[in-house]
PDB file of C-alpha atoms and ligand atoms in Angstrom:
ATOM      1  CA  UNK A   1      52.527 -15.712  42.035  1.00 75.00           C
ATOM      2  CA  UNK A   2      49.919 -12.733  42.063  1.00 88.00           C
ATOM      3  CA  UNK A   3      52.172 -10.207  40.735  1.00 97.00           C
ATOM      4  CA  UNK A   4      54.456 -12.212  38.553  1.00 97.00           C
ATOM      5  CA  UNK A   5      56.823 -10.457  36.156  1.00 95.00           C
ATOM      6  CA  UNK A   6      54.641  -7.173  36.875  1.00 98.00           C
ATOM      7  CA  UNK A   7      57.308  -3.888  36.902  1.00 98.00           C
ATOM      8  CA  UNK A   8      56.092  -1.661  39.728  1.00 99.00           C
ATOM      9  CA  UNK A   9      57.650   2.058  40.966  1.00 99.00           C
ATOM     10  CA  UNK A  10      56.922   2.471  44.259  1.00 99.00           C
ATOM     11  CA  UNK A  11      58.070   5.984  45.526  1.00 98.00           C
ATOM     12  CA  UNK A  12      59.540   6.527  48.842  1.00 98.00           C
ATOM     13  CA  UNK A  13      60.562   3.252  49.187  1.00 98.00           C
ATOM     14  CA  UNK A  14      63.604   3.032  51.110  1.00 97.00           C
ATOM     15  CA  UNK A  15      61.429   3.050  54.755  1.00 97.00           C
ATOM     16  CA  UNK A  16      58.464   2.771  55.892  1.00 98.00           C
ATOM     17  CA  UNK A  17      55.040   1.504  54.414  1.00 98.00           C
ATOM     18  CA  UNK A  18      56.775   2.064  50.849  1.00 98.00           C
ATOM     19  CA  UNK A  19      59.132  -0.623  52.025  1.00 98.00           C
ATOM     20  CA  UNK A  20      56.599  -2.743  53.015  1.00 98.00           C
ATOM     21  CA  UNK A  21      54.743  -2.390  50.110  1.00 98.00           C
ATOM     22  CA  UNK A  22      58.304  -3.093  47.878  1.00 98.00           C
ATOM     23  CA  UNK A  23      58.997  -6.194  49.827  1.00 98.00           C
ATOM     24  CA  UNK A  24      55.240  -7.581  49.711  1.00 98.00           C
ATOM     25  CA  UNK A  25      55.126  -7.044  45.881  1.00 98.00           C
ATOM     26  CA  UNK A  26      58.899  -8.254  45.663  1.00 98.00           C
ATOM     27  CA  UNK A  27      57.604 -11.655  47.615  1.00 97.00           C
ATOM     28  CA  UNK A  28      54.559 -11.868  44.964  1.00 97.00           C
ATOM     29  CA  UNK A  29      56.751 -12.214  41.936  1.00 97.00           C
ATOM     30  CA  UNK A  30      57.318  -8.476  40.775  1.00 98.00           C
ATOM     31  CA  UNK A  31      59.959  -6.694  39.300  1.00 98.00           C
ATOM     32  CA  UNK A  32      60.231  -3.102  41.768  1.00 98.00           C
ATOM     33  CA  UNK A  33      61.860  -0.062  41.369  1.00 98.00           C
ATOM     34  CA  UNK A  34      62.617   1.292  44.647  1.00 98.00           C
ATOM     35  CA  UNK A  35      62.780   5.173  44.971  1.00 98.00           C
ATOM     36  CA  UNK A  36      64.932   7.053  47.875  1.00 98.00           C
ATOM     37  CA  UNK A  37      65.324  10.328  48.155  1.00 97.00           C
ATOM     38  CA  UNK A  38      69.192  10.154  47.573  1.00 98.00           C
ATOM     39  CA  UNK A  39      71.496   7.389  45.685  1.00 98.00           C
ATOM     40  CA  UNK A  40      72.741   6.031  49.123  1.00 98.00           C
ATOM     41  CA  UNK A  41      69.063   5.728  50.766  1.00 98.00           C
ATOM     42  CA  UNK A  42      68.134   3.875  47.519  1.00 98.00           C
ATOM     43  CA  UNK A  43      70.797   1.269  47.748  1.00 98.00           C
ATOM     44  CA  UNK A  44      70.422   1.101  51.094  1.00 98.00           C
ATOM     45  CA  UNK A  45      66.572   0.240  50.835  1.00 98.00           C
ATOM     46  CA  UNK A  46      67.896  -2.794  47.972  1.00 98.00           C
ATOM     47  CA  UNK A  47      70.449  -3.811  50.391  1.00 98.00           C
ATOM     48  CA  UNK A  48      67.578  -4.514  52.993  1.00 98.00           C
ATOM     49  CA  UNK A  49      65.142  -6.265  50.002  1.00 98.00           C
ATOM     50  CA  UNK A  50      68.388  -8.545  49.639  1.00 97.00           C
ATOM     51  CA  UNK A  51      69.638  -7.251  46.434  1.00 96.00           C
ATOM     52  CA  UNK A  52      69.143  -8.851  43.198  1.00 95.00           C
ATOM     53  CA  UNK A  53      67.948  -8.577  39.496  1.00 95.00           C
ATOM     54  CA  UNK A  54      64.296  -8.227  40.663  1.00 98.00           C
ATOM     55  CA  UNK A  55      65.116  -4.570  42.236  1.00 98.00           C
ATOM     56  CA  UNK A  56      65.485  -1.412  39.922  1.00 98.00           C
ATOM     57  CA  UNK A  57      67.233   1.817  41.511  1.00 98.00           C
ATOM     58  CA  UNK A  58      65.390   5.034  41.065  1.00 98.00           C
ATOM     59  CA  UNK A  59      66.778   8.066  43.414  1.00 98.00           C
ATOM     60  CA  UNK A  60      65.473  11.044  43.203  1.00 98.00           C
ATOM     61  CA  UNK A  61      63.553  13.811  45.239  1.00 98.00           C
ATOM     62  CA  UNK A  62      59.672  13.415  44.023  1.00 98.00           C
ATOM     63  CA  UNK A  63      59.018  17.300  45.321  1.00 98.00           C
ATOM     64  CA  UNK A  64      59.538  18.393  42.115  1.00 98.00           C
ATOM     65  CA  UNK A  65      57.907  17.971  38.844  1.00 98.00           C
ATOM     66  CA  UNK A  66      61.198  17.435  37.105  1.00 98.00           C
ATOM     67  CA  UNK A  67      62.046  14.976  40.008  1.00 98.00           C
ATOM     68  CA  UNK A  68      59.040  12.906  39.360  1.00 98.00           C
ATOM     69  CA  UNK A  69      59.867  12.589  35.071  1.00 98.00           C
ATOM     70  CA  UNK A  70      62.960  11.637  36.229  1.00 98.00           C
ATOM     71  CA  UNK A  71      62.196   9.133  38.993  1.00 99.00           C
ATOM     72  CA  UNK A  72      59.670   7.318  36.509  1.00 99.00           C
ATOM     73  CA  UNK A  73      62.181   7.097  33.608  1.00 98.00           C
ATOM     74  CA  UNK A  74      64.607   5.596  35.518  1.00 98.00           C
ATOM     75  CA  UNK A  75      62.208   2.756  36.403  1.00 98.00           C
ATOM     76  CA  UNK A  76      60.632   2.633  33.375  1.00 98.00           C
ATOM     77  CA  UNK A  77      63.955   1.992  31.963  1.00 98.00           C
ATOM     78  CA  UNK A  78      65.143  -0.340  34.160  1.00 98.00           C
ATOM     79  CA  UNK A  79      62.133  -2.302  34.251  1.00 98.00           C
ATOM     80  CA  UNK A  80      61.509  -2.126  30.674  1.00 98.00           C
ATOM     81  CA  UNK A  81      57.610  -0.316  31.309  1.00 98.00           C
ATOM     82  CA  UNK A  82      55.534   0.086  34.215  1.00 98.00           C
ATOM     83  CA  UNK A  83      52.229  -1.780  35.282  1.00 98.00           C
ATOM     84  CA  UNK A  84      51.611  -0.498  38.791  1.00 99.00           C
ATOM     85  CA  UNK A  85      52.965   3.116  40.549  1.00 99.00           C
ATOM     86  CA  UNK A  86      52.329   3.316  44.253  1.00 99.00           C
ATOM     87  CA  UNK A  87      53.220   6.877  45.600  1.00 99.00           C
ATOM     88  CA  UNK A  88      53.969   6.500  49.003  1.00 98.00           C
ATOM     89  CA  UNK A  89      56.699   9.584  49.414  1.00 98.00           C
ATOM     90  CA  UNK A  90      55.506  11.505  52.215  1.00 98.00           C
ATOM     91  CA  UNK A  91      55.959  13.849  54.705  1.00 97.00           C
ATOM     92  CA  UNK A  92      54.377  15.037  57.814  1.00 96.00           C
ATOM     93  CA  UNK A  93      54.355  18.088  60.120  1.00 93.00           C
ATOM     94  CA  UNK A  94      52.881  18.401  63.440  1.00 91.00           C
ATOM     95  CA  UNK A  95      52.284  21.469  63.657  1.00 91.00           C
ATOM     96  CA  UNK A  96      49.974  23.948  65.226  1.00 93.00           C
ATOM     97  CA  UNK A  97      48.607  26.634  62.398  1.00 97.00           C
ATOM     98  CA  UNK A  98      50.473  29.393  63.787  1.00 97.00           C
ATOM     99  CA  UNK A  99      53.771  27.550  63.017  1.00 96.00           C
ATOM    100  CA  UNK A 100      53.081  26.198  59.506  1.00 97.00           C
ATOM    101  CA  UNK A 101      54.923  28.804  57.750  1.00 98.00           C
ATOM    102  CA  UNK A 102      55.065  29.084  54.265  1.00 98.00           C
ATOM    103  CA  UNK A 103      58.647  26.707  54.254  1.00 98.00           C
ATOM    104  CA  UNK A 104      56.202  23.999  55.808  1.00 98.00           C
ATOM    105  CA  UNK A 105      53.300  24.285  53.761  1.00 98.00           C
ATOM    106  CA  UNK A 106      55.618  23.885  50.175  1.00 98.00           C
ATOM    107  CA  UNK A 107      57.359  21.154  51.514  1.00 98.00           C
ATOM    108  CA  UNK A 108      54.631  19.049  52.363  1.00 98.00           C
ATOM    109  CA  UNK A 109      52.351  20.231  49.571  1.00 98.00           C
ATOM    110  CA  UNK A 110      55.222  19.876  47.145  1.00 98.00           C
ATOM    111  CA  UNK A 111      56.141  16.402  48.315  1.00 98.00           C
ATOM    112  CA  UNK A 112      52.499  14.716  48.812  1.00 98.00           C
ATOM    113  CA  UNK A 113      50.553  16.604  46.409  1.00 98.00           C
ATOM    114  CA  UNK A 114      52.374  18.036  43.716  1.00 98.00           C
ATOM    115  CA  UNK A 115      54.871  14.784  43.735  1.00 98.00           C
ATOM    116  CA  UNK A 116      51.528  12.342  43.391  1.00 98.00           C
ATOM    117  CA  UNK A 117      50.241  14.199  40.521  1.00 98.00           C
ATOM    118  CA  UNK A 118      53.707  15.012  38.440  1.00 98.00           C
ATOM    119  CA  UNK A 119      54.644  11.108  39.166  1.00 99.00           C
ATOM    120  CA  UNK A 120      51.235  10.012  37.882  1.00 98.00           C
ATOM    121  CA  UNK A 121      51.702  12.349  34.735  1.00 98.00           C
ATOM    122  CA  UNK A 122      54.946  10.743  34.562  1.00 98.00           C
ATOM    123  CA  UNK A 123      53.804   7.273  34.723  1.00 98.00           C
ATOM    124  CA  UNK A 124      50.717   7.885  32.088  1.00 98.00           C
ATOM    125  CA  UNK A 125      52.151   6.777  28.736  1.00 98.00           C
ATOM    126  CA  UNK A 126      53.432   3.596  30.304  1.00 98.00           C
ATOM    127  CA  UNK A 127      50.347   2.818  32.055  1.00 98.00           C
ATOM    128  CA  UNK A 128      48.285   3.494  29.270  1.00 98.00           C
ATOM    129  CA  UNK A 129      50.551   0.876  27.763  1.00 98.00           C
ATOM    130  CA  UNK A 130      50.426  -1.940  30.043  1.00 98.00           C
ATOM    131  CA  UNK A 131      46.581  -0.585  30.998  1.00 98.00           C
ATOM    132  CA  UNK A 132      48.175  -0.865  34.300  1.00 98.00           C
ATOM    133  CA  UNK A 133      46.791   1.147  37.330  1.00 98.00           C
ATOM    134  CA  UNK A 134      48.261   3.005  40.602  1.00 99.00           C
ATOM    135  CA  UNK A 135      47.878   3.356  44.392  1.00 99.00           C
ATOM    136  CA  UNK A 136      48.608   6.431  46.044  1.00 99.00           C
ATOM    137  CA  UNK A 137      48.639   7.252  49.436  1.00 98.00           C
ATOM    138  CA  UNK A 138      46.175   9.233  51.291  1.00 98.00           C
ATOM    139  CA  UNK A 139      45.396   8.622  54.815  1.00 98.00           C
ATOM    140  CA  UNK A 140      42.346   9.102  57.509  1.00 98.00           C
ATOM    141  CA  UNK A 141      43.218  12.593  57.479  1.00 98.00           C
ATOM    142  CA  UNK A 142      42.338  13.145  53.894  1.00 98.00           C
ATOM    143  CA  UNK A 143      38.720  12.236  55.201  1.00 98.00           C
ATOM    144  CA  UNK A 144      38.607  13.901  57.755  1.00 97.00           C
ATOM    145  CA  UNK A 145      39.721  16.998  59.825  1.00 96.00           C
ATOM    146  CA  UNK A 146      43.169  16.053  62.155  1.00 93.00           C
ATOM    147  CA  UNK A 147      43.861  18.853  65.020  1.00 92.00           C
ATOM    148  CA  UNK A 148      47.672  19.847  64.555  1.00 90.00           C
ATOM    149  CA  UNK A 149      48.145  18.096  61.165  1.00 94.00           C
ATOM    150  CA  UNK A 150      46.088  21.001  59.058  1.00 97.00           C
ATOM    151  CA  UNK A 151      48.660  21.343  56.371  1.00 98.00           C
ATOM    152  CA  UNK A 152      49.058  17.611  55.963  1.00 97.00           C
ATOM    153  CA  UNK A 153      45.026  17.214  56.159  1.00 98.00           C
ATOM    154  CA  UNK A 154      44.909  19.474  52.999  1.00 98.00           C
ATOM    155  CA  UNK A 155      47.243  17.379  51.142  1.00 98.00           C
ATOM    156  CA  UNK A 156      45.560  14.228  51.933  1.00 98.00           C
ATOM    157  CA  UNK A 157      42.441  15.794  50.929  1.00 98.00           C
ATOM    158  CA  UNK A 158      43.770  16.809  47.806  1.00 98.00           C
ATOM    159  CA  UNK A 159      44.922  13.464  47.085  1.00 99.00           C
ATOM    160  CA  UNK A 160      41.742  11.753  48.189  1.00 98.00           C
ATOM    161  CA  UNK A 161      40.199  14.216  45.283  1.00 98.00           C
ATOM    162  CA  UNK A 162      43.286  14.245  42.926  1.00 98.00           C
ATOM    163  CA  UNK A 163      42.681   9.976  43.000  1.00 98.00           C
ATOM    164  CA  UNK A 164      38.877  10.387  42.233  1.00 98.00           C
ATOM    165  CA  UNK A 165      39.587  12.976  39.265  1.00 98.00           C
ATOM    166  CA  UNK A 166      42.073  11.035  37.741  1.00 98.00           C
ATOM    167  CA  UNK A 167      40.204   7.877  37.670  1.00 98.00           C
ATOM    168  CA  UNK A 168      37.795   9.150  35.893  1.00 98.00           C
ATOM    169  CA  UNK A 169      39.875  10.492  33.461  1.00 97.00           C
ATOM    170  CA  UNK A 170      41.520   7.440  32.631  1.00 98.00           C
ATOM    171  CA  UNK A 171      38.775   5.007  32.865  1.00 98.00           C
ATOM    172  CA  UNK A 172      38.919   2.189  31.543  1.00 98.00           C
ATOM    173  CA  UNK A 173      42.313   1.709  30.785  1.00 97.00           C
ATOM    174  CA  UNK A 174      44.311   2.740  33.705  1.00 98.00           C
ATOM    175  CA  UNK A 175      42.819   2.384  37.492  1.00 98.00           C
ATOM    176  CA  UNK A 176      43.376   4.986  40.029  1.00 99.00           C
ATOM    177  CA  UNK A 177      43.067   4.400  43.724  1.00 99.00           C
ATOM    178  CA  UNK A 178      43.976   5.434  47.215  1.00 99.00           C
ATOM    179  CA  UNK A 179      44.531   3.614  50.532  1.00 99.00           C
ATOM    180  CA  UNK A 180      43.860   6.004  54.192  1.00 98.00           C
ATOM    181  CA  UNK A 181      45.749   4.631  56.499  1.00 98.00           C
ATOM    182  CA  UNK A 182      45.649   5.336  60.202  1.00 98.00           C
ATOM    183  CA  UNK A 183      48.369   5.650  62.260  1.00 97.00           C
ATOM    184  CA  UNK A 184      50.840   3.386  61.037  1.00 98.00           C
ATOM    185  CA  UNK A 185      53.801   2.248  63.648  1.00 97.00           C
ATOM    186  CA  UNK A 186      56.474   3.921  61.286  1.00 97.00           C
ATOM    187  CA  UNK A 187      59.621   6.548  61.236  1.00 94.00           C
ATOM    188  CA  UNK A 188      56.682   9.269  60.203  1.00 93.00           C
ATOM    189  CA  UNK A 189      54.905   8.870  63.488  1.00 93.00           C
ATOM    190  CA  UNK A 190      57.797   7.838  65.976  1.00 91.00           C
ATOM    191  CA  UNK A 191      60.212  10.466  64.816  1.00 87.00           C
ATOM    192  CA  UNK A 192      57.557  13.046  64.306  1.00 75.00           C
ATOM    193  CA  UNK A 193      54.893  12.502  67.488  1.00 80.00           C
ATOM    194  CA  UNK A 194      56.210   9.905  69.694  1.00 83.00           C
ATOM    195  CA  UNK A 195      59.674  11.387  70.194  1.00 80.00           C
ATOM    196  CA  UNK A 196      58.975  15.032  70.070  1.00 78.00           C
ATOM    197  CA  UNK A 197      56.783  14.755  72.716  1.00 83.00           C
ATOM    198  CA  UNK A 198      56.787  16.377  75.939  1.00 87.00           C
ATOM    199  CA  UNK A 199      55.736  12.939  77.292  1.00 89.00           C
ATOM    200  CA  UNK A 200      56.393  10.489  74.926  1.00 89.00           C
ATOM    201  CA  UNK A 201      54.443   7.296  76.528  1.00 91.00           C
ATOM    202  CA  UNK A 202      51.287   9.541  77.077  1.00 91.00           C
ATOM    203  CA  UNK A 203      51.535  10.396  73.274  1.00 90.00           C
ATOM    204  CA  UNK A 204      51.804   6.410  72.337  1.00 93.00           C
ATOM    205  CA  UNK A 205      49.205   5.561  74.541  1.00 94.00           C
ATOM    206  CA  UNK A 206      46.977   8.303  72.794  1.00 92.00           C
ATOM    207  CA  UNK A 207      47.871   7.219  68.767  1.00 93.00           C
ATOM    208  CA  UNK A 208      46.916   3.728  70.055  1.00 95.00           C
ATOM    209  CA  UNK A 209      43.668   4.879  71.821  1.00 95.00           C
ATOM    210  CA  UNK A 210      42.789   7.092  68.976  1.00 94.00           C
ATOM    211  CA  UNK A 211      41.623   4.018  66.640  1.00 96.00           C
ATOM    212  CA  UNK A 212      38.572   1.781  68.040  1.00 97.00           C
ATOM    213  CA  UNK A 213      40.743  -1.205  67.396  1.00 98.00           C
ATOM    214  CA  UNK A 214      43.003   0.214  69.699  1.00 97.00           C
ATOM    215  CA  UNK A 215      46.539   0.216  68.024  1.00 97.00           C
ATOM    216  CA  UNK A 216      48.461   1.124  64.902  1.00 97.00           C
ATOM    217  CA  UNK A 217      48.855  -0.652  62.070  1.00 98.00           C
ATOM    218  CA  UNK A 218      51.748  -2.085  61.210  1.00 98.00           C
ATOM    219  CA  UNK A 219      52.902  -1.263  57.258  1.00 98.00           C
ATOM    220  CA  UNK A 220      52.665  -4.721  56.653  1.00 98.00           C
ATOM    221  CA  UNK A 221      48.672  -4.291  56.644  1.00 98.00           C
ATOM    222  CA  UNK A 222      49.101  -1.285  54.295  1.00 98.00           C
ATOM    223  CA  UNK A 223      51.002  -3.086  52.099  1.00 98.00           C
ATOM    224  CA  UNK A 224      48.366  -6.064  51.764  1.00 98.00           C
ATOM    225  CA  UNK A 225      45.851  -3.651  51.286  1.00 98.00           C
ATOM    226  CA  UNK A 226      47.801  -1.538  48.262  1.00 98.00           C
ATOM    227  CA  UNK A 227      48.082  -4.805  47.010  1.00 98.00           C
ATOM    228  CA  UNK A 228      45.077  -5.901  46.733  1.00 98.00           C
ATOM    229  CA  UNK A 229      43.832  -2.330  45.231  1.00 98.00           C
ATOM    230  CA  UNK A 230      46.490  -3.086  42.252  1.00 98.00           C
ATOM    231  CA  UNK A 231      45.781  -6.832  41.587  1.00 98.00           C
ATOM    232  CA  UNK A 232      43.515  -8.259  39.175  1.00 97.00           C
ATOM    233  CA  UNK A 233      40.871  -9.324  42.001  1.00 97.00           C
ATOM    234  CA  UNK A 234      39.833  -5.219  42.352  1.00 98.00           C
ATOM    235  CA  UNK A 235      39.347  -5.384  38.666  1.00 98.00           C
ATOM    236  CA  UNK A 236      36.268  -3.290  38.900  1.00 98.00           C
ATOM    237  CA  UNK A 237      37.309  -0.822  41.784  1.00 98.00           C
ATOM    238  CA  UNK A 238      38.794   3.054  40.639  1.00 98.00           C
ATOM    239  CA  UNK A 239      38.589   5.826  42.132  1.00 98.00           C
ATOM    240  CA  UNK A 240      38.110   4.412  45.557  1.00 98.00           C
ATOM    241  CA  UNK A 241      39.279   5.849  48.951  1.00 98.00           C
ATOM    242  CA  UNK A 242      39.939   2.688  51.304  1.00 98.00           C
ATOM    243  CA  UNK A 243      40.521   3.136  55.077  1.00 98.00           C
ATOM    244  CA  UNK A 244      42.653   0.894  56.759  1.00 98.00           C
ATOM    245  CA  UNK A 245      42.277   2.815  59.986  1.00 98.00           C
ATOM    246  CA  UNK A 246      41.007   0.378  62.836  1.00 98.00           C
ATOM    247  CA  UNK A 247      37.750   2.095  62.793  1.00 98.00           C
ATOM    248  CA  UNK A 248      38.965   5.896  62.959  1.00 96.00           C
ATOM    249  CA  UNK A 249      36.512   7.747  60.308  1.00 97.00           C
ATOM    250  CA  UNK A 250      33.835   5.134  61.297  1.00 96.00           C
ATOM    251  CA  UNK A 251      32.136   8.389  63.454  1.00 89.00           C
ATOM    252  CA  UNK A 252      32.276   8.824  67.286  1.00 77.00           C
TER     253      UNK A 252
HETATM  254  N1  LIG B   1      52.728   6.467  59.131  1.00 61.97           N
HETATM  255  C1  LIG B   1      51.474   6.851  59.186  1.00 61.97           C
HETATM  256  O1  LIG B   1      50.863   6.860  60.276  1.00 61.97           O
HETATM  257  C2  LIG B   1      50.724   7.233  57.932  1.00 61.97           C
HETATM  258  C3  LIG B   1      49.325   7.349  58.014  1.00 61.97           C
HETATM  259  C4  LIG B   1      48.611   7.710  56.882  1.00 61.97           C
HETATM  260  C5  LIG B   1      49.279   7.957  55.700  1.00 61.97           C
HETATM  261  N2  LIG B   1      50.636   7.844  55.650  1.00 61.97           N
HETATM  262  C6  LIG B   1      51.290   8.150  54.376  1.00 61.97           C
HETATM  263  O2  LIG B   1      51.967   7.003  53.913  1.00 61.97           O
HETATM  264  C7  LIG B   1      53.115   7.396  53.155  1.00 61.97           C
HETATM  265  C8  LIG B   1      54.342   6.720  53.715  1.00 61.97           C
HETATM  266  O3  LIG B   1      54.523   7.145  55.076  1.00 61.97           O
HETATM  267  P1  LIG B   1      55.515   6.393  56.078  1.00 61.97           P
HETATM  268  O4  LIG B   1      54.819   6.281  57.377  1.00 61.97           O
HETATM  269  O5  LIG B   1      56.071   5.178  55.429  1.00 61.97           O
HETATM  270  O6  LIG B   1      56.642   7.530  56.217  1.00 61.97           O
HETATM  271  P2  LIG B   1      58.217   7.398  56.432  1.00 61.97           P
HETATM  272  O7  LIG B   1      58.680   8.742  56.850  1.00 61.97           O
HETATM  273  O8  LIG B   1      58.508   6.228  57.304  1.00 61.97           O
HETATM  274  O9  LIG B   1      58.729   7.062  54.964  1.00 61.97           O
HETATM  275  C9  LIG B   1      58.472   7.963  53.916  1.00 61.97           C
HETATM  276  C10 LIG B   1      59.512   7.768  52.855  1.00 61.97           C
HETATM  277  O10 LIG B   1      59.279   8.720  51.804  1.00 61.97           O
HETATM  278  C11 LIG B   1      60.501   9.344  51.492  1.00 61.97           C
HETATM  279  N3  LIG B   1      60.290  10.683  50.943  1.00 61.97           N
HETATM  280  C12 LIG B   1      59.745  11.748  51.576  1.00 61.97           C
HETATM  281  N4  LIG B   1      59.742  12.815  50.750  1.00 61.97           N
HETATM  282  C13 LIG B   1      60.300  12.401  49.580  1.00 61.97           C
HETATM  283  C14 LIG B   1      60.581  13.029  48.360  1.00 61.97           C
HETATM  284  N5  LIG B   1      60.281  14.320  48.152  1.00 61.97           N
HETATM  285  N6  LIG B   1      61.150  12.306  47.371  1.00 61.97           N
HETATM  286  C15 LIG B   1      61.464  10.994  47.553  1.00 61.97           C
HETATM  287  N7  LIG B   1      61.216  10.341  48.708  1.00 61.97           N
HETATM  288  C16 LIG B   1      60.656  11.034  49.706  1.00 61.97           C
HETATM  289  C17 LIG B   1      61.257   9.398  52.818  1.00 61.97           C
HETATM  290  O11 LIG B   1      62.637   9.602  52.614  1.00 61.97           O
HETATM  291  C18 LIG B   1      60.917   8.008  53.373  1.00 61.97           C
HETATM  292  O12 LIG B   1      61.785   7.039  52.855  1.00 61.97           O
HETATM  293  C19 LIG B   1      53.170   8.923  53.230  1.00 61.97           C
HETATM  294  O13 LIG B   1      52.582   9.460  52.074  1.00 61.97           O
HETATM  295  C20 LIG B   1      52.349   9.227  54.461  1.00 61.97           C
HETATM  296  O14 LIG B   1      51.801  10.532  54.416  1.00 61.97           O
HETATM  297  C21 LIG B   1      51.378   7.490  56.740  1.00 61.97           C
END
């Protein structure tokens, strides 16, 4: 299988596209180390893989830089090295300027930003090791301007840049790359648009119209993108920002 015997960290793993991406890499063959915020939502994410020697726990809040050391050693551990690190740990706020205090701004900075780089610093001795590579997570709104989502835009941004700067840096041993998802039908976006809404249907039907294709993407699709940015076939691609946004930062 593609990723046979690989050891792969994938952060914020427990839900979401991170549990996608576990599961797809999981199916392929690899050894994961799935990351929760907490010990329970950990165990709870290997529960729902199905258990097993192939799945590594590694808790831990990837906010801080401390967190991140410690998030990587336990996987490295347990896995016995790293080849791949997907961060996928994120978090989102809608909200309007006026109400992205400075409480919102360090937690989503902390989380998507800071956490990307300090795991990635984490991760580099192993990598360098295994001349491995990793996939973080951006999104359309690293490309692009998002009204409502300006503190998240300027995360994504940084990690659109943060990817590119990094890949240069440790070319040609380790790859560096980012997916930019769309919408993607997950907790993020039905906890934190769809049900917060004053109209909830209205706000579905607009996340679906937003795209050209006319939908979200289901993490499944992110997942099969991530891995096909950390297998052997994208040999030759680093520092590369892939959409996978049915058409949203095509232009309008
Ligand atoms: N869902 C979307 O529409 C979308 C679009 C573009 C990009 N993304 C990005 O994809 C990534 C995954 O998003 P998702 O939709 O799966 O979100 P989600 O909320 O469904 O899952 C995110 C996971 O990360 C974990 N997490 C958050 N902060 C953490 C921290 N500090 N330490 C450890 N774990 C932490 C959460 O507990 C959760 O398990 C995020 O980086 C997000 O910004 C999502």
């Amino acid at each position: 299988m593609a990723f046979s015997g690989k050891r792969i960290l994938v952060t914020g793993s427990s839900r979401g596209i991170g549990y996608a991406t576990a599961a797809h890499f999981l199916s392929t063959g690899a050894r994961v180390a799935i990351n929760g915020r907490t010990v329970a939502s950990t165990a709870e994410g290997i529960e729902q893989l199905g258990g097993g020697d192939q799945l590594i726990a590694a808790s831990g809040d990837v906010g801080t830089a401390a967190g991140c050391v410690s998030v990587v050693e336990a996987a490295a551990k347990g896995l016995g090295g790293l080849d791949i690190l997907v961060n996928s740990a994120g978090v989102a706020y809608f909200l309007p300027v006026e109400a992205s205090d400075e409480a919102i701004w360090n937690a989503t900075i902390d989380t998507n930003l800071k956490g990307t780089f300090f795991c990635m610093r984490a991760a580099l001795p192993y990598l360098r090791d295994s001349e491995g590579n990793i996939v973080n997570l951006a999104s359309d709104a690293g490309l692009m301007g998002e009204n409502g989502l300006t503190v998240y835009c300027a995360s994504k941004g940084g990690v659109v840049n943060l990817t590119r700067a990094m890949a240069l840096e440790l070319a040609p041993s380790v790859r560096v790359n980012c997916v930019c998802p769309g919408y993607v039908d997950t907790d993020m976006v039905r906890r934190d648009i769809i049900d917060q809404a004053d109209d909830p249907n209205s706000e579905e039907q607009a996340i679906i119209d937003y795209a050209p294709l006319k939908r979200m993407s289901t993490p499944g699709e992110i997942a099969k993108a991530i891995a096909y940015l950390a297998s052997d076939d994208a040999a030759f691609i680093t520092g590369s920002a892939l959409p996978i946004d049915g058409g949203s930062t095509a232009g309008h």
